[in-house]
């Protein structure tokens, strides 16, 4: 079987991931709470923002590609629409990978519970919406 991954779906998923992050961590949403919980230095954050955005763009591209790849396999195996497979793929990858990694690291780093919840919530919304976007665009 040849896996078909639509590059436009991957790029759209990457854009969605960046938009969700921009909204989620905006000062008007959870940004101020997040900065307080991580004790982020505003001056340092602004000086490092460019590198962080480029890094996040690359990581979002990788994540979107993986979701597209697994969603295609799931859609083919279960004979469901790519949109349904994209949503469930995003959800299951969150449950099996993002949630345990973020929560586990947060617990060992003794991060505040609210910070862990804020970050895993962001990943849940991001991964499900990326999966939906990839599925809606199709192969």
CSV table of C-alpha atoms in Angstrom, one decimal:
chain,number,residue,atom,x,y,z
A,1,UNK,CA,0.0,0.0,0.0
A,2,UNK,CA,1.2,3.4,-0.9
A,3,UNK,CA,0.4,6.1,1.7
A,4,UNK,CA,-1.0,9.3,0.0
A,5,UNK,CA,-0.3,12.5,1.9
A,6,UNK,CA,-1.6,15.8,0.4
A,7,UNK,CA,1.0,18.4,0.9
A,8,UNK,CA,-1.7,21.1,0.9
A,9,UNK,CA,-3.4,19.4,3.7
A,10,UNK,CA,-0.2,19.2,5.7
A,11,UNK,CA,0.5,22.9,5.1
A,12,UNK,CA,-3.0,23.8,6.0
A,13,UNK,CA,-2.7,21.7,9.2
A,14,UNK,CA,0.5,23.5,10.0
A,15,UNK,CA,-1.2,26.8,9.6
A,16,UNK,CA,-4.1,25.7,11.8
A,17,UNK,CA,-1.6,24.5,14.5
A,18,UNK,CA,0.1,27.9,14.5
A,19,UNK,CA,-3.2,29.8,14.6
A,20,UNK,CA,-4.5,27.7,17.5
A,21,UNK,CA,-1.3,28.4,19.4
A,22,UNK,CA,-1.4,32.1,18.6
A,23,UNK,CA,-5.0,32.3,19.9
A,24,UNK,CA,-4.6,29.9,22.9
A,25,UNK,CA,-1.5,31.7,24.2
A,26,UNK,CA,-2.7,35.3,23.4
A,27,UNK,CA,-2.8,37.5,26.4
A,28,UNK,CA,-6.6,37.8,26.1
A,29,UNK,CA,-7.1,34.0,26.3
A,30,UNK,CA,-4.5,32.0,28.3
A,31,UNK,CA,-1.3,33.9,27.6
A,32,UNK,CA,-1.1,36.0,30.7
A,33,UNK,CA,-1.9,33.0,32.9
A,34,UNK,CA,0.7,30.9,31.0
A,35,UNK,CA,3.5,33.5,31.4
A,36,UNK,CA,2.8,33.8,35.1
A,37,UNK,CA,2.8,30.0,35.6
A,38,UNK,CA,6.1,29.5,33.7
A,39,UNK,CA,7.6,32.6,35.3
A,40,UNK,CA,8.6,33.8,31.8
A,41,UNK,CA,10.8,36.9,31.6
A,42,UNK,CA,9.0,39.3,29.1
A,43,UNK,CA,12.3,40.8,27.8
A,44,UNK,CA,13.9,37.4,27.2
A,45,UNK,CA,10.7,36.1,25.6
A,46,UNK,CA,10.6,38.9,23.1
A,47,UNK,CA,14.3,38.5,22.2
A,48,UNK,CA,13.9,34.8,21.6
A,49,UNK,CA,10.5,34.9,19.9
A,50,UNK,CA,11.8,34.6,16.3
A,51,UNK,CA,13.6,31.4,17.0
A,52,UNK,CA,10.7,30.0,19.0
A,53,UNK,CA,8.2,30.7,16.1
A,54,UNK,CA,10.6,29.1,13.5
A,55,UNK,CA,11.1,26.1,15.7
A,56,UNK,CA,7.3,25.8,16.3
A,57,UNK,CA,6.6,26.1,12.6
A,58,UNK,CA,9.0,23.2,11.8
A,59,UNK,CA,7.6,21.1,14.6
A,60,UNK,CA,4.0,21.8,13.5
A,61,UNK,CA,4.9,20.8,10.0
A,62,UNK,CA,6.3,17.5,11.2
A,63,UNK,CA,3.2,16.9,13.5
A,64,UNK,CA,0.8,17.7,10.6
A,65,UNK,CA,2.6,15.3,8.3
A,66,UNK,CA,2.4,12.5,10.9
A,67,UNK,CA,-1.3,13.1,11.5
A,68,UNK,CA,-1.9,13.1,7.7
A,69,UNK,CA,0.1,9.9,7.3
A,70,UNK,CA,-1.7,8.0,10.1
A,71,UNK,CA,-5.1,9.4,9.1
A,72,UNK,CA,-4.7,8.0,5.6
A,73,UNK,CA,-3.8,4.6,7.0
A,74,UNK,CA,-6.7,4.7,9.4
A,75,UNK,CA,-9.1,5.8,6.7
A,76,UNK,CA,-8.0,3.0,4.4
A,77,UNK,CA,-8.0,0.3,7.1
A,78,UNK,CA,-11.3,1.2,8.7
A,79,UNK,CA,-13.0,2.3,5.5
A,80,UNK,CA,-14.1,5.7,6.9
A,81,UNK,CA,-13.9,9.2,5.5
A,82,UNK,CA,-10.5,10.9,5.8
A,83,UNK,CA,-12.2,13.7,7.8
A,84,UNK,CA,-13.4,11.1,10.4
A,85,UNK,CA,-10.0,9.4,10.4
A,86,UNK,CA,-8.2,12.8,10.8
A,87,UNK,CA,-10.2,13.8,13.8
A,88,UNK,CA,-9.9,10.4,15.5
A,89,UNK,CA,-6.2,10.2,14.6
A,90,UNK,CA,-5.6,13.6,16.2
A,91,UNK,CA,-7.5,12.5,19.3
A,92,UNK,CA,-5.7,9.2,19.7
A,93,UNK,CA,-2.3,10.6,19.1
A,94,UNK,CA,-3.0,13.2,21.7
A,95,UNK,CA,-4.2,10.5,24.2
A,96,UNK,CA,-1.3,8.2,23.5
A,97,UNK,CA,1.6,10.6,23.0
A,98,UNK,CA,1.0,14.3,23.7
A,99,UNK,CA,-1.0,13.9,26.9
A,100,UNK,CA,1.4,11.4,28.6
A,101,UNK,CA,4.5,13.3,27.5
A,102,UNK,CA,3.4,16.8,28.5
A,103,UNK,CA,1.7,15.6,31.8
A,104,UNK,CA,4.6,13.3,32.7
A,105,UNK,CA,7.2,16.0,32.1
A,106,UNK,CA,5.1,18.5,33.9
A,107,UNK,CA,4.8,16.2,37.0
A,108,UNK,CA,8.5,15.4,37.1
A,109,UNK,CA,9.4,19.1,36.6
A,110,UNK,CA,6.9,19.9,39.5
A,111,UNK,CA,5.0,22.3,37.3
A,112,UNK,CA,1.7,23.7,38.5
A,113,UNK,CA,-1.3,21.6,37.7
A,114,UNK,CA,-2.9,24.5,35.9
A,115,UNK,CA,0.1,24.8,33.6
A,116,UNK,CA,0.0,21.1,32.7
A,117,UNK,CA,-3.8,21.4,32.0
A,118,UNK,CA,-3.3,24.5,29.9
A,119,UNK,CA,-0.6,22.8,27.8
A,120,UNK,CA,-2.4,19.5,27.3
A,121,UNK,CA,-5.6,21.4,26.5
A,122,UNK,CA,-3.8,23.3,23.8
A,123,UNK,CA,-2.5,20.1,22.3
A,124,UNK,CA,-5.9,18.4,22.3
A,125,UNK,CA,-7.5,21.3,20.5
A,126,UNK,CA,-4.6,21.6,18.1
A,127,UNK,CA,-4.3,18.0,17.2
A,128,UNK,CA,-8.0,17.4,16.6
A,129,UNK,CA,-8.3,20.6,14.5
A,130,UNK,CA,-5.2,19.7,12.5
A,131,UNK,CA,-6.7,16.2,11.9
A,132,UNK,CA,-10.0,17.7,10.9
A,133,UNK,CA,-8.3,20.2,8.5
A,134,UNK,CA,-6.2,17.5,6.8
A,135,UNK,CA,-9.3,15.3,6.5
A,136,UNK,CA,-11.4,18.0,5.1
A,137,UNK,CA,-8.9,18.9,2.4
A,138,UNK,CA,-8.5,15.2,1.4
A,139,UNK,CA,-5.9,13.3,-0.5
